[in-house]
GROMACS .gro file of C-alpha atoms in nm:
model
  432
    1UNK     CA    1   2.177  -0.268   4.577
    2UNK     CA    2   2.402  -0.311   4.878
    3UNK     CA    3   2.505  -0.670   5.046
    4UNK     CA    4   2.377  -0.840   5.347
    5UNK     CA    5   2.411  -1.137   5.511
    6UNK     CA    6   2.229  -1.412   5.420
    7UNK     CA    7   2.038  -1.690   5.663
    8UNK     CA    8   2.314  -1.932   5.600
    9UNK     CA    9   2.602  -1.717   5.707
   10UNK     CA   10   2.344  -1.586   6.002
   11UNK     CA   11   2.317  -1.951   6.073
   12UNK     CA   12   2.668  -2.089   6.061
   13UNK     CA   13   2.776  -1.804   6.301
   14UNK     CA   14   2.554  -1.896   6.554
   15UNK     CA   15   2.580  -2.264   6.495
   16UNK     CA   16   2.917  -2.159   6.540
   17UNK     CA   17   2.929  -1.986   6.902
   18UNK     CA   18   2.674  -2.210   7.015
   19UNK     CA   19   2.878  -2.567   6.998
   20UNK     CA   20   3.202  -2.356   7.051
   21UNK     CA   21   3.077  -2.213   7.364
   22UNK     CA   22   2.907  -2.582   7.529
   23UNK     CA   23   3.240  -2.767   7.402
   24UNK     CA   24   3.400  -2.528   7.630
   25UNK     CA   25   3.181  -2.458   7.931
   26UNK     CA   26   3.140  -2.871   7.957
   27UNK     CA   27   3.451  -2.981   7.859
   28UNK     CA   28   3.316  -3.220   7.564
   29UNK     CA   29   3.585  -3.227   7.266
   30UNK     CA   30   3.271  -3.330   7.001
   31UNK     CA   31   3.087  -3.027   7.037
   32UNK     CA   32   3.406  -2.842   6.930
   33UNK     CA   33   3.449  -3.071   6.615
   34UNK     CA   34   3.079  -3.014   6.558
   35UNK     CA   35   3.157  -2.630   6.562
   36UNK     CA   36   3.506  -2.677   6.304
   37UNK     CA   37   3.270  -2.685   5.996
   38UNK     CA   38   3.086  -2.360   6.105
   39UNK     CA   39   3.387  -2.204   6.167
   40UNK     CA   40   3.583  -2.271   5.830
   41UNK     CA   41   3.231  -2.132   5.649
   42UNK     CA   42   3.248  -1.864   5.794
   43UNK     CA   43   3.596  -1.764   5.765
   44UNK     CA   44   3.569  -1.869   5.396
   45UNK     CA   45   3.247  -1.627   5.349
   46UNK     CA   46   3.482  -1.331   5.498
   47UNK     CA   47   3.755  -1.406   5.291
   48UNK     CA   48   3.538  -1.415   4.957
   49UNK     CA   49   3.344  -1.084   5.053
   50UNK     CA   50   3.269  -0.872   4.749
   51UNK     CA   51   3.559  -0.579   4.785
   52UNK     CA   52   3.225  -0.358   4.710
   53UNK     CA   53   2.934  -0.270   4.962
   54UNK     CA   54   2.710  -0.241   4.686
   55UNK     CA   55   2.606  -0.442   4.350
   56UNK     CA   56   2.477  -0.212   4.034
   57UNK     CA   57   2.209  -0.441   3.811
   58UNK     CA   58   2.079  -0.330   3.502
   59UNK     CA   59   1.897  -0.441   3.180
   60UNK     CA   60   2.031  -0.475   2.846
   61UNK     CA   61   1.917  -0.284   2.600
   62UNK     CA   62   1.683  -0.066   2.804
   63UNK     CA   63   1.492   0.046   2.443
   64UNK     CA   64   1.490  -0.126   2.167
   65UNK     CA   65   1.244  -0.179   1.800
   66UNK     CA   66   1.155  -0.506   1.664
   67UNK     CA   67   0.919  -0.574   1.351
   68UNK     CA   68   0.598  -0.779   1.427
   69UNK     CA   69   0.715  -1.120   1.494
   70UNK     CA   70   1.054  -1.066   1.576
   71UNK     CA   71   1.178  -1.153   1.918
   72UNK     CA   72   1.452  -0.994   2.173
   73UNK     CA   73   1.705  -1.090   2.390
   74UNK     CA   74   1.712  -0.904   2.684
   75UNK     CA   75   2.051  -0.931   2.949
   76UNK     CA   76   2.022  -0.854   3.293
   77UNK     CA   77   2.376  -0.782   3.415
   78UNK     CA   78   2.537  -0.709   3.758
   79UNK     CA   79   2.844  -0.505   3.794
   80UNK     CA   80   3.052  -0.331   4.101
   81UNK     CA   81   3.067   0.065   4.121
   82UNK     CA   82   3.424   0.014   4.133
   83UNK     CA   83   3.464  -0.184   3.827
   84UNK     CA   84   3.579  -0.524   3.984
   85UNK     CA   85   3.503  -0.844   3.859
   86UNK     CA   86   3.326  -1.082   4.078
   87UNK     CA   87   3.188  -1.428   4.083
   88UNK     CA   88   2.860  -1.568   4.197
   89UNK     CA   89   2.508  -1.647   4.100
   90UNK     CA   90   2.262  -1.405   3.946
   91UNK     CA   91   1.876  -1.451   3.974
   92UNK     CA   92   1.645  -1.251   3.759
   93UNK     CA   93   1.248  -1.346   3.780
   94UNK     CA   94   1.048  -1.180   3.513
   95UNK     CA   95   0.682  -1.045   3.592
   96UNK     CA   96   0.427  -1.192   3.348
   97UNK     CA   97   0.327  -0.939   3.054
   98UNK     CA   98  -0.009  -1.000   2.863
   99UNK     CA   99   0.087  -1.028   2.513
  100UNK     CA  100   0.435  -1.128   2.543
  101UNK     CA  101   0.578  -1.453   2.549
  102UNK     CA  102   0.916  -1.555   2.754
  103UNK     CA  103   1.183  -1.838   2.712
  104UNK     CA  104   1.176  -1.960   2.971
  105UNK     CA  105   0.840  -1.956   2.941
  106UNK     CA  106   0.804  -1.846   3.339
  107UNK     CA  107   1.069  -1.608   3.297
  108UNK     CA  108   1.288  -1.704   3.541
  109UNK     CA  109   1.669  -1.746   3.565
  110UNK     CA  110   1.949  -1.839   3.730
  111UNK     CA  111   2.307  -1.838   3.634
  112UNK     CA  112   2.614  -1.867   3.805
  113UNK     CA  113   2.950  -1.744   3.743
  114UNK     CA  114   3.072  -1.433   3.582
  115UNK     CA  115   2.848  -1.129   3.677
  116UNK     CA  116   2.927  -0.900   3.404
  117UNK     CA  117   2.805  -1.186   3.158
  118UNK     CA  118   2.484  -1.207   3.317
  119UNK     CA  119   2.170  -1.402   3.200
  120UNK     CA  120   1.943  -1.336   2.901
  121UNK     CA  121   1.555  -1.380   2.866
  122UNK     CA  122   1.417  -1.404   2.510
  123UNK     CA  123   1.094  -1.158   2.456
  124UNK     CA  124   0.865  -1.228   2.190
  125UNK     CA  125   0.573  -0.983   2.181
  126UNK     CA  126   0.241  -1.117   1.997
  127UNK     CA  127   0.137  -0.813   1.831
  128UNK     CA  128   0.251  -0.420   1.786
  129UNK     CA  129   0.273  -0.162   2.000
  130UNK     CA  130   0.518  -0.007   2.291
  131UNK     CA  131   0.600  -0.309   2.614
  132UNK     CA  132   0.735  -0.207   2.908
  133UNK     CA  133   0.909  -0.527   3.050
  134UNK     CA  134   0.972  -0.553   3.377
  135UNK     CA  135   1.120  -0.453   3.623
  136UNK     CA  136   1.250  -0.799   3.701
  137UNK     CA  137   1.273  -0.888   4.066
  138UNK     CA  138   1.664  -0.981   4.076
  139UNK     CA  139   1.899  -1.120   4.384
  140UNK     CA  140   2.287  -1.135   4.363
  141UNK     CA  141   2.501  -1.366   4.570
  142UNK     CA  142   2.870  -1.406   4.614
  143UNK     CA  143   3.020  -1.765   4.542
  144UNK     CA  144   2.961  -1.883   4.892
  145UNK     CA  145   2.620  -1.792   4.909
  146UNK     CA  146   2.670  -1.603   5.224
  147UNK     CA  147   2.648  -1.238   5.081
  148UNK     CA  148   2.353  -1.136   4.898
  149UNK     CA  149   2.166  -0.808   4.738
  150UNK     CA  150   1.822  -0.751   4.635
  151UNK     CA  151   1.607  -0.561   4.417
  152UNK     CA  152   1.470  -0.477   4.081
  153UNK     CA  153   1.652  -0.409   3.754
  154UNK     CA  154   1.591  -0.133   3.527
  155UNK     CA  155   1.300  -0.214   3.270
  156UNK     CA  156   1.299  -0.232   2.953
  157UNK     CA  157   1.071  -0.067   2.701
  158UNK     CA  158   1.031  -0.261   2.330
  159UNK     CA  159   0.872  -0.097   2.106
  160UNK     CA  160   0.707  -0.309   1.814
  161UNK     CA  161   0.631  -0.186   1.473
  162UNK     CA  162   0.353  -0.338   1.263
  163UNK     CA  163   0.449  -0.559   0.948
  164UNK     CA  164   0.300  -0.331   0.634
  165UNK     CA  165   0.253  -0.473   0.323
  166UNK     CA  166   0.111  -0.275   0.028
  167UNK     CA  167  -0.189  -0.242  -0.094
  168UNK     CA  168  -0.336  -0.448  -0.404
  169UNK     CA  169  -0.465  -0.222  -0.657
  170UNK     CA  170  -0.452   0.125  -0.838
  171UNK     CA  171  -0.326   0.462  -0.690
  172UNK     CA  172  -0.694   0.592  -0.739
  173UNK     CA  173  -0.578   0.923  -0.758
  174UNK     CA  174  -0.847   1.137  -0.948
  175UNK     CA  175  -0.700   1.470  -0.917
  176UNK     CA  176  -0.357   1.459  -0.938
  177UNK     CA  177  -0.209   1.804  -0.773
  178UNK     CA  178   0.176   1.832  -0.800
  179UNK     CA  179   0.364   1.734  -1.109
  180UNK     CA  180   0.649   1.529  -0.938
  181UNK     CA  181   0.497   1.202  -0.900
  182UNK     CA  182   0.454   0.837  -1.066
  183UNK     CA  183   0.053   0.885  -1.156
  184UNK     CA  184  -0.011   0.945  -1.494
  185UNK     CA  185  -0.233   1.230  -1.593
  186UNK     CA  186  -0.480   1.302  -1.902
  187UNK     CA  187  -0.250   1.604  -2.003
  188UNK     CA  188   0.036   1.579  -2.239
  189UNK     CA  189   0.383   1.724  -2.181
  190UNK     CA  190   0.683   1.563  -1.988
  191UNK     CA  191   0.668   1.231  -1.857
  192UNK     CA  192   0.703   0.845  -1.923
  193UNK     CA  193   0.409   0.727  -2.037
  194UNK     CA  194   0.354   0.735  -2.408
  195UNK     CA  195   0.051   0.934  -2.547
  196UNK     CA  196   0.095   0.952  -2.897
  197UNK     CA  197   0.326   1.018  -3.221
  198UNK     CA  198   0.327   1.266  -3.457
  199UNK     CA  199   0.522   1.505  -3.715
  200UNK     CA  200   0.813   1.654  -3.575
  201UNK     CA  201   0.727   2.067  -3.491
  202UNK     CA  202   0.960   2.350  -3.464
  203UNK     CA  203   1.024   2.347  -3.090
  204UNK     CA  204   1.047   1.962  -3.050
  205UNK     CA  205   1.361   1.831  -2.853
  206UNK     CA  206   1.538   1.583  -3.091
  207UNK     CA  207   1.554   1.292  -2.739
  208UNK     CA  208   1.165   1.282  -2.846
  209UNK     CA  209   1.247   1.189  -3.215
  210UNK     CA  210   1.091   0.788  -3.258
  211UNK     CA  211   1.341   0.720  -3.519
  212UNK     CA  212   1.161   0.401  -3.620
  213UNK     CA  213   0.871   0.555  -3.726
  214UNK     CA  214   1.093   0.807  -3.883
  215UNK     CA  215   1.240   0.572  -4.079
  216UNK     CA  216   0.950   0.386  -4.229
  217UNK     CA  217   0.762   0.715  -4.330
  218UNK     CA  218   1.067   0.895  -4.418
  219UNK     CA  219   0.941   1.215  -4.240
  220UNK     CA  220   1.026   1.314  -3.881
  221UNK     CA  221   0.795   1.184  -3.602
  222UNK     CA  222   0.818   1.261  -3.218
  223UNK     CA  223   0.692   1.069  -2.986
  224UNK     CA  224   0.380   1.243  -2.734
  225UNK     CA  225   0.374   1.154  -2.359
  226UNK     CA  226   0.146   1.236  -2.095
  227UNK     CA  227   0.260   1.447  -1.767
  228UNK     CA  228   0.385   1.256  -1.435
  229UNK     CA  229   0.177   1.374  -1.175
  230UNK     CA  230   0.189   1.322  -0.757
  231UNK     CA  231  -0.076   1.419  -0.527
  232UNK     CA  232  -0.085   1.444  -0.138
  233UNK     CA  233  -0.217   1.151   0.058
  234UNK     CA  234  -0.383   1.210   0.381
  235UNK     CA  235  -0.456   0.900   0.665
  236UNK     CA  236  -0.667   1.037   0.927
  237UNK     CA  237  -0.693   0.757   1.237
  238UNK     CA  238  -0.958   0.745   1.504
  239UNK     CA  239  -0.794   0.638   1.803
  240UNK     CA  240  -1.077   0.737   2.042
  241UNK     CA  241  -1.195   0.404   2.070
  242UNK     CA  242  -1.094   0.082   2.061
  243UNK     CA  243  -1.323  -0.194   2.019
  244UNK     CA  244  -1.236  -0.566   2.071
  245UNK     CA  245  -1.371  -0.851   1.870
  246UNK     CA  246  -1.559  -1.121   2.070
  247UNK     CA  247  -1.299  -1.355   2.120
  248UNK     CA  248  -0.969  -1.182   2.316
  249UNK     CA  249  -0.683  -1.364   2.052
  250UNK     CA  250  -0.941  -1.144   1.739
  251UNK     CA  251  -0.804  -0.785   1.596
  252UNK     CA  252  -0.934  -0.496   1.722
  253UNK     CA  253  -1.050  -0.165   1.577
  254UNK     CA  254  -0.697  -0.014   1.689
  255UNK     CA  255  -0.536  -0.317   1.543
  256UNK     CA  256  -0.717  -0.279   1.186
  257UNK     CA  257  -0.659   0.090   1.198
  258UNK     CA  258  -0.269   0.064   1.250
  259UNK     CA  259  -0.257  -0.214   0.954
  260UNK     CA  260  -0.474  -0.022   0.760
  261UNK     CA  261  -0.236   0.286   0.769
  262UNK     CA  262   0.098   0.122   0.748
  263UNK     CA  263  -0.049  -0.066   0.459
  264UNK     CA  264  -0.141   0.252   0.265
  265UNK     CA  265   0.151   0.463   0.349
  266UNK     CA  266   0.358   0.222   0.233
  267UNK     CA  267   0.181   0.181  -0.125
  268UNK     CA  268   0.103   0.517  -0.190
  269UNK     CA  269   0.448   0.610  -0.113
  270UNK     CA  270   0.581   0.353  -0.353
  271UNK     CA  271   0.402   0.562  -0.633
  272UNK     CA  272   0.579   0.899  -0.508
  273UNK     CA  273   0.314   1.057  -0.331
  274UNK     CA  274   0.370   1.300  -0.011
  275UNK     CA  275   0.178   1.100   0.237
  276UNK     CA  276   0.060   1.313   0.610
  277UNK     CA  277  -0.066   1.127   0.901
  278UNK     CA  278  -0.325   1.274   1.174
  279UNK     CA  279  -0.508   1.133   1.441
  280UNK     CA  280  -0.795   1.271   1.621
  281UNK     CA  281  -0.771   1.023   1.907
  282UNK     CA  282  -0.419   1.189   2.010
  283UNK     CA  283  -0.266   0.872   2.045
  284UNK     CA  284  -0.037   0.887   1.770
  285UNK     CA  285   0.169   1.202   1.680
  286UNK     CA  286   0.080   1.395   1.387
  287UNK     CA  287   0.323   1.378   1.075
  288UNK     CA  288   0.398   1.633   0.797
  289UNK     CA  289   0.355   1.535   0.462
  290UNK     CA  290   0.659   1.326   0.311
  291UNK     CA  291   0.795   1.090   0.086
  292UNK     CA  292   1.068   0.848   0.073
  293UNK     CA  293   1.175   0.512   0.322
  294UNK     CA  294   1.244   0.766   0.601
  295UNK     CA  295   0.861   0.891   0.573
  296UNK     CA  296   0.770   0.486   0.570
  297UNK     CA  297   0.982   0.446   0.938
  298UNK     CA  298   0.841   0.747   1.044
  299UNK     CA  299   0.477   0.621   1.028
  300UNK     CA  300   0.548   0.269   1.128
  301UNK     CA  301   0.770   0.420   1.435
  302UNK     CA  302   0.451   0.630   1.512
  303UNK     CA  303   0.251   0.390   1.518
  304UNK     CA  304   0.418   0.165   1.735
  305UNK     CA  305   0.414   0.394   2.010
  306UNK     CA  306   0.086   0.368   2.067
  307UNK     CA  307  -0.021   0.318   2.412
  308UNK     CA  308  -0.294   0.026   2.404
  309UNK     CA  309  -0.353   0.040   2.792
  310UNK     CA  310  -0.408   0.425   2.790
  311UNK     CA  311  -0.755   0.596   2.687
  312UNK     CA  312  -0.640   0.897   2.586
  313UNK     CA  313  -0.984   1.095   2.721
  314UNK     CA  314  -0.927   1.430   2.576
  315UNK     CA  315  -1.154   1.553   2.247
  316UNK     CA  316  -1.084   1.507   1.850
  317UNK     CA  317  -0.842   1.669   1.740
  318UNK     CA  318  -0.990   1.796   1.419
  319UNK     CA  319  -0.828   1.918   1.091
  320UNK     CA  320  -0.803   2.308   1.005
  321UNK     CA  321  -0.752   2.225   0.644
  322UNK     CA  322  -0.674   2.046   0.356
  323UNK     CA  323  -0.554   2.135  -0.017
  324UNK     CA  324  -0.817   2.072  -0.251
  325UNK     CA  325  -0.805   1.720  -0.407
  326UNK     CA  326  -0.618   1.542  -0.155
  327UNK     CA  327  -0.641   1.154  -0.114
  328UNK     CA  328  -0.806   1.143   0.223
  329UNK     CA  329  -0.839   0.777   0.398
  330UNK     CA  330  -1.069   0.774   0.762
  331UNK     CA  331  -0.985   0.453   0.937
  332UNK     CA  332  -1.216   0.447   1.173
  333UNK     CA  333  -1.491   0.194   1.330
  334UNK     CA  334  -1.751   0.483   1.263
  335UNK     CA  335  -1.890   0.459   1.573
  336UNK     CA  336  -1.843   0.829   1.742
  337UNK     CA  337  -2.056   1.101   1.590
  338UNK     CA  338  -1.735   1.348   1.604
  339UNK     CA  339  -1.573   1.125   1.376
  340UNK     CA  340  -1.829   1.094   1.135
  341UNK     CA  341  -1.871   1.460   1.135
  342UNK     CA  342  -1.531   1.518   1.093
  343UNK     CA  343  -1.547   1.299   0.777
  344UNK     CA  344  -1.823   1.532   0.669
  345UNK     CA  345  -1.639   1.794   0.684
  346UNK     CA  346  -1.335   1.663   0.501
  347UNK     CA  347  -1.543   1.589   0.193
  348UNK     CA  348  -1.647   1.936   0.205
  349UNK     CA  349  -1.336   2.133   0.219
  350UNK     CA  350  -1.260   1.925  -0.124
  351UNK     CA  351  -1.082   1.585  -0.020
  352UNK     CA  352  -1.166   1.296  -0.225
  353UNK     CA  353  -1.226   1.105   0.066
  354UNK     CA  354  -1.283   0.697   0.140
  355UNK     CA  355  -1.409   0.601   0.479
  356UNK     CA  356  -1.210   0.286   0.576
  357UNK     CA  357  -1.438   0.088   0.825
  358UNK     CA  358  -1.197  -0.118   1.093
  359UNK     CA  359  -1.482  -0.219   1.304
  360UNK     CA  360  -1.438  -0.579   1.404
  361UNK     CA  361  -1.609  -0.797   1.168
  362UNK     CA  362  -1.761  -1.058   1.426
  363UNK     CA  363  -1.898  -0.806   1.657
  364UNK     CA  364  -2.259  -0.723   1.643
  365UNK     CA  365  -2.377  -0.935   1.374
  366UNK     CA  366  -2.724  -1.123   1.399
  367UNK     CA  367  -2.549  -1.484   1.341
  368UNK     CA  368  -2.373  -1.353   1.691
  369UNK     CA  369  -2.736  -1.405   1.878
  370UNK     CA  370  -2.812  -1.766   1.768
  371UNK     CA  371  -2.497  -1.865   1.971
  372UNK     CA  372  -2.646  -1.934   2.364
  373UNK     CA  373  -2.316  -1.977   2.505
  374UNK     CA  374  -2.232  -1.626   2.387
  375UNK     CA  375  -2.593  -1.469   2.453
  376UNK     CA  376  -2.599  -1.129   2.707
  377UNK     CA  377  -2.725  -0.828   2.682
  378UNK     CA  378  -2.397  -0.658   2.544
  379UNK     CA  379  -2.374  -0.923   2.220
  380UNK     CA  380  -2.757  -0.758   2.210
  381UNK     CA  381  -2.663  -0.403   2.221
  382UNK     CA  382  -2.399  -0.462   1.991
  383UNK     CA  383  -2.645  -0.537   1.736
  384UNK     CA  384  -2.868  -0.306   1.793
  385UNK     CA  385  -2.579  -0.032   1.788
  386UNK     CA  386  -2.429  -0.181   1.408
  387UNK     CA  387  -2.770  -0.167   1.310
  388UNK     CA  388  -2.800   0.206   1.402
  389UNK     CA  389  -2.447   0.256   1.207
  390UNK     CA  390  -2.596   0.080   0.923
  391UNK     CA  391  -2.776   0.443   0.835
  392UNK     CA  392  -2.514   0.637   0.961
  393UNK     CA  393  -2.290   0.429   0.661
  394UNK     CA  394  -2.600   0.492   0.415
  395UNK     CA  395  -2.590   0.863   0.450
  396UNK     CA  396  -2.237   0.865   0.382
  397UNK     CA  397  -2.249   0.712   0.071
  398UNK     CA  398  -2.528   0.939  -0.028
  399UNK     CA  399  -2.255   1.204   0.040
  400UNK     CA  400  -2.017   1.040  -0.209
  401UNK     CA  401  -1.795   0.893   0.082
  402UNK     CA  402  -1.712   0.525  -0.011
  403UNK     CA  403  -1.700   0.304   0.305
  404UNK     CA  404  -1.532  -0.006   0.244
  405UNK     CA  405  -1.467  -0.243   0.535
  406UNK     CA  406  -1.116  -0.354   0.627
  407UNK     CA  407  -1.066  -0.745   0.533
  408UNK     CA  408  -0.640  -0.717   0.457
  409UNK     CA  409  -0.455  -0.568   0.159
  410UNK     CA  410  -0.718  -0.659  -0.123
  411UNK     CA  411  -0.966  -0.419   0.080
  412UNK     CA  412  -0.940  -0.124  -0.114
  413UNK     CA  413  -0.871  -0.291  -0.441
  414UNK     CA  414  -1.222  -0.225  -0.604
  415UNK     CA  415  -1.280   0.132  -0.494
  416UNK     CA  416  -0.951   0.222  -0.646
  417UNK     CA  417  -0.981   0.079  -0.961
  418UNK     CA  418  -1.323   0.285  -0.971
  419UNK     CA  419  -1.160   0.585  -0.880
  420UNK     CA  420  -0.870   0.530  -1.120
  421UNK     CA  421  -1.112   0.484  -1.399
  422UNK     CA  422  -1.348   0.771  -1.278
  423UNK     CA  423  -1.017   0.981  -1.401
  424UNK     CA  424  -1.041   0.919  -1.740
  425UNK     CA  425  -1.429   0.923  -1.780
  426UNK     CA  426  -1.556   1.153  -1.996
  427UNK     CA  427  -1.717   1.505  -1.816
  428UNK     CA  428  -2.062   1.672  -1.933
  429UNK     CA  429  -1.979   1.986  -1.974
  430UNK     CA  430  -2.188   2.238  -1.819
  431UNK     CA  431  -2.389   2.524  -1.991
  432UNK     CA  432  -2.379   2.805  -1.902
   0.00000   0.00000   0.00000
C-alpha cells in the first residue's frame, strides 16, 4: 500500500496559504498568527514522513488448524519494504463471517504505536470445517496523522477439525480378515486371549507352560489361546447433499456425517484395524487404508476441509471394489437413489455393511405439521418425502443392511453387540 496525504494535512496546507497570503496582501498581523499553527503542522508532518513510499500489511498466521471449540488469534501487522521501524496507528476492520465469532465482537481495531507489533483479533469458529477470514479492510497512518495507506490484508484460512470421540460398544467385526489385529477370533493359535488348557504336546513352546496348573496335577499343562485377528474398515460418506434441520443453530446431514466418521475411525482404529475413507459426494479426498494416530489426523484433517458453501455438482463417485468381509459404514441421509444403490451394491460384492442414517432428526416428522407457525408446503413435502424413505429403509433391511439412525456415540452400540455375538453363533451346516 503506498502513502498519501490525508484531509488534515490537505487542510492545514491550505489553511495555511490562505491566512498567510490575506495577512500579507492586507497588512493584518492576526491572520499571520492564525496561519503559525498550520504552518508548524505541516512542517512537523514533513519531518515525520515514513522514509518508505509504501506500507506492506499482512495477516498472521495466514493457515492455521484448531480443534472444535478452540479459538485463534489472528495479528494483522504492518511493516516497511525496507525494514524500518515506524510509529503510528494501525486500523484493521474485520468483515462479518457466519459461523464465527470475533472479540471484539464487531471486529474492529485500532492500535497505536509500534507497527511491527500490530493488533490481534480473536476467532472462534462455531462448528468444523475450512473459514476463510477476511480480507480485513486495514488503513495505516504515521504519528501525525497526516500520512496514510489503504487497503486489505492478506486473509486468513482456519481450518477446523471436528472433536471425535469413540464409539460405545463392540468392534462388531464378524469376519475378521488379517491376523494382525486386537479382535479375537473363534480359531486357536497365537494370541492373548485365553482359550483353554491342556497336556503339554511335543511341539509346545515352554512360554505356554501354566505352571500353576502344572503344579497341582503334577503333569505338564499349556495354556490354549485364540488368534488376534484385524479386519479392514471402510466409511463411505455421502456428501451430495446436505440437508439442514428446521431450526438454522440444528446439525445437519453433513454435520452428522463428519461426526459419524471421525467417531468411528477413531474407535475402530483403537482396536488395530486398517480403516479407508471414500466419499461419493467428492467433497472430501479419498484415503488409503491405515492404522495408527497419523491415519486418525489424516481423517479428521480431511474432513475439515470440507467446503460447506460449495455443492460439489459432479456424479457419485462409486467404489470399484472391496475385499470380501470388510466393515463397511454408509453415512448417509438416504435420500439420493445413487446412494442407496451404491449401498446395494456394496452388500453384494461381500461387505458386511451398516447403513448409518444422518438425516436430521426434526425434519419431516408428522409432530412437525401440528406446529402453525412452522406450517408451508416444504415442512409438507418433507413428510411426504421421509415417508417415501420409510420403504426405501424397509427394503434395505430386507437386504440384511442394518440402518441405524445417528443420535451420538451410543448410536451404533446395539447393532454391534449383535454383530459381535452373530460371530460366535453356531452355523447350520449345509448338505450337500
Amino acid at each position: 500500500m503506498r502513502y498519501g496525504a490525508t484531509p488534515a494535512l490537505a487542510r492545514a496546507v491550505l489553511l495555511a496559504a490562505g491566512f498567510g497570503m490575506i495577512g500579507v496582501l492586507t497588512g493584518t498581523p492576526a491572520a499571520v498568527v492564525v496561519a503559525v499553527p498550520f504552518l508548524a503542522y505541516v512542517a512537523w508532518a514533513m519531518i515525520t514522513r515514513p522514509v518508505s513510499p509504501t506500507v506492506v500489511v499482512r495477516a498472521a498466521p495466514t493457515s492455521v488448524a484448531i480443534q472444535e471449540g478452540d479459538a485463534v488469534e489472528i495479528r494483522v501487522v504492518a511493516e516497511h519494504p525496507d525494514g524500518a521501524s515506524a510509529a503510528g496507528t494501525l486500523i484493521a476492520n474485520w468483515p462479518a463471517v457466519p459461523g464465527v465469532r470475533f472479540d471484539p465482537a464487531d471486529g474492529a481495531l485500532v492500535d497505536s504505536g509500534d507497527l511491527a507489533e500490530g493488533v490481534a483479533v480473536t476467532v472462534e469458529p462455531r462448528r468444523w470445517g475450512r473459514y476463510l477470514v477476511g480480507p480485513a479492510q486495514v488503513a495505516v497512518t504515521d504519528s501525525a496523522r497526516a500520512w496514510r495507506a489503504a487497503g486489505r490484508a492478506t486473509p486468513a484460512s482456519i481450518i477446523v477439525r471436528p472433536v471425535s470421540q469413540p464409539l460405545e460398544g463392540a468392534s462388531g467385526v464378524a469376519r475378521p480378515i488379517g491376523v494382525a489385529g486386537l479382535h479375537t477370533s473363534t480359531a486357536k493359535g497365537d494370541g492373548s486371549a485365553l482359550a483353554d488348557i491342556r497336556e503339554f504336546r511335543l511341539g509346545d513352546r515352554l512360554r505356554r507352560v501354566n505352571w500353576r496348573v502344572t503344579s497341582r496335577t503334577r503333569t505338564l499343562h499349556v495354556n490354549e489361546t485364540h488368534t488376534d485377528r484385524d479386519t479392514e474398515v471402510l466409511l463411505v460418506t455421502d456428501s451430495t447433499h446436505d440437508v439442514p434441520g428446521i431450526r438454522p443453530e440444528d446439525a445437519t446431514s453433513l454435520d452428522a456425517t463428519v461426526r459419524a466418521v471421525a467417531g468411528i475411525a477413531q474407535h475402530y482404529i483403537g482396536f488395530g484395524d486398517r480403516v479407508a475413507l471414500h466419499d461419493l459426494g467428492r467433497r472430501v479426498r479419498s484415503l488409503r487404508a491405515g492404522t495408527g494416530r497419523r491415519q486418525v489426523a489424516l481423517i479428521n484433517d480431511a474432513l475439515s476441509r470440507i467446503d460447506r458453501a460449495a455443492s460439489p455438482g459432479l456424479p457419485a463417485k462409486p467404489l470399484p471394489r472391496i475385499a470380501s468381509g470388510t466393515l463397511v459404514f454408509f453415512c448417509s441421509p438416504l435420500l439420493d437413489p445413487g446412494a442407496l444403490a451404491e449401498l446395494v451394491r456394496l452388500r453384494r460384492l461381500g461387505g458386511e455393511v451398516i447403513a448409518v442414517d444422518t438425516l436430521p432428526e426434526s425434519i419431516g416428522t408428522v409432530a412437525s405439521l401440528a406446529k402453525p407457525e412452522r406450517h408451508s408446503f416444504l415442512v409438507e413435502a418433507w413428510v411426504v418425502r421421509r415417508l417415501e424413505r420409510e420403504l426405501s429403509l424397509r427394503r434395505l433391511a430386507d437386504l440384511g443392511i442394518p440402518v441405524v439412525p445417528w443420535r451420538g456415540t451410543a448410536s451404533l452400540g446395539g447393532v454391534l453387540l449383535a454383530m459381535a455375538a452373530a460371530r460366535q453363533a453356531p452355523r447350520m451346516a449345509v448338505g450337500r
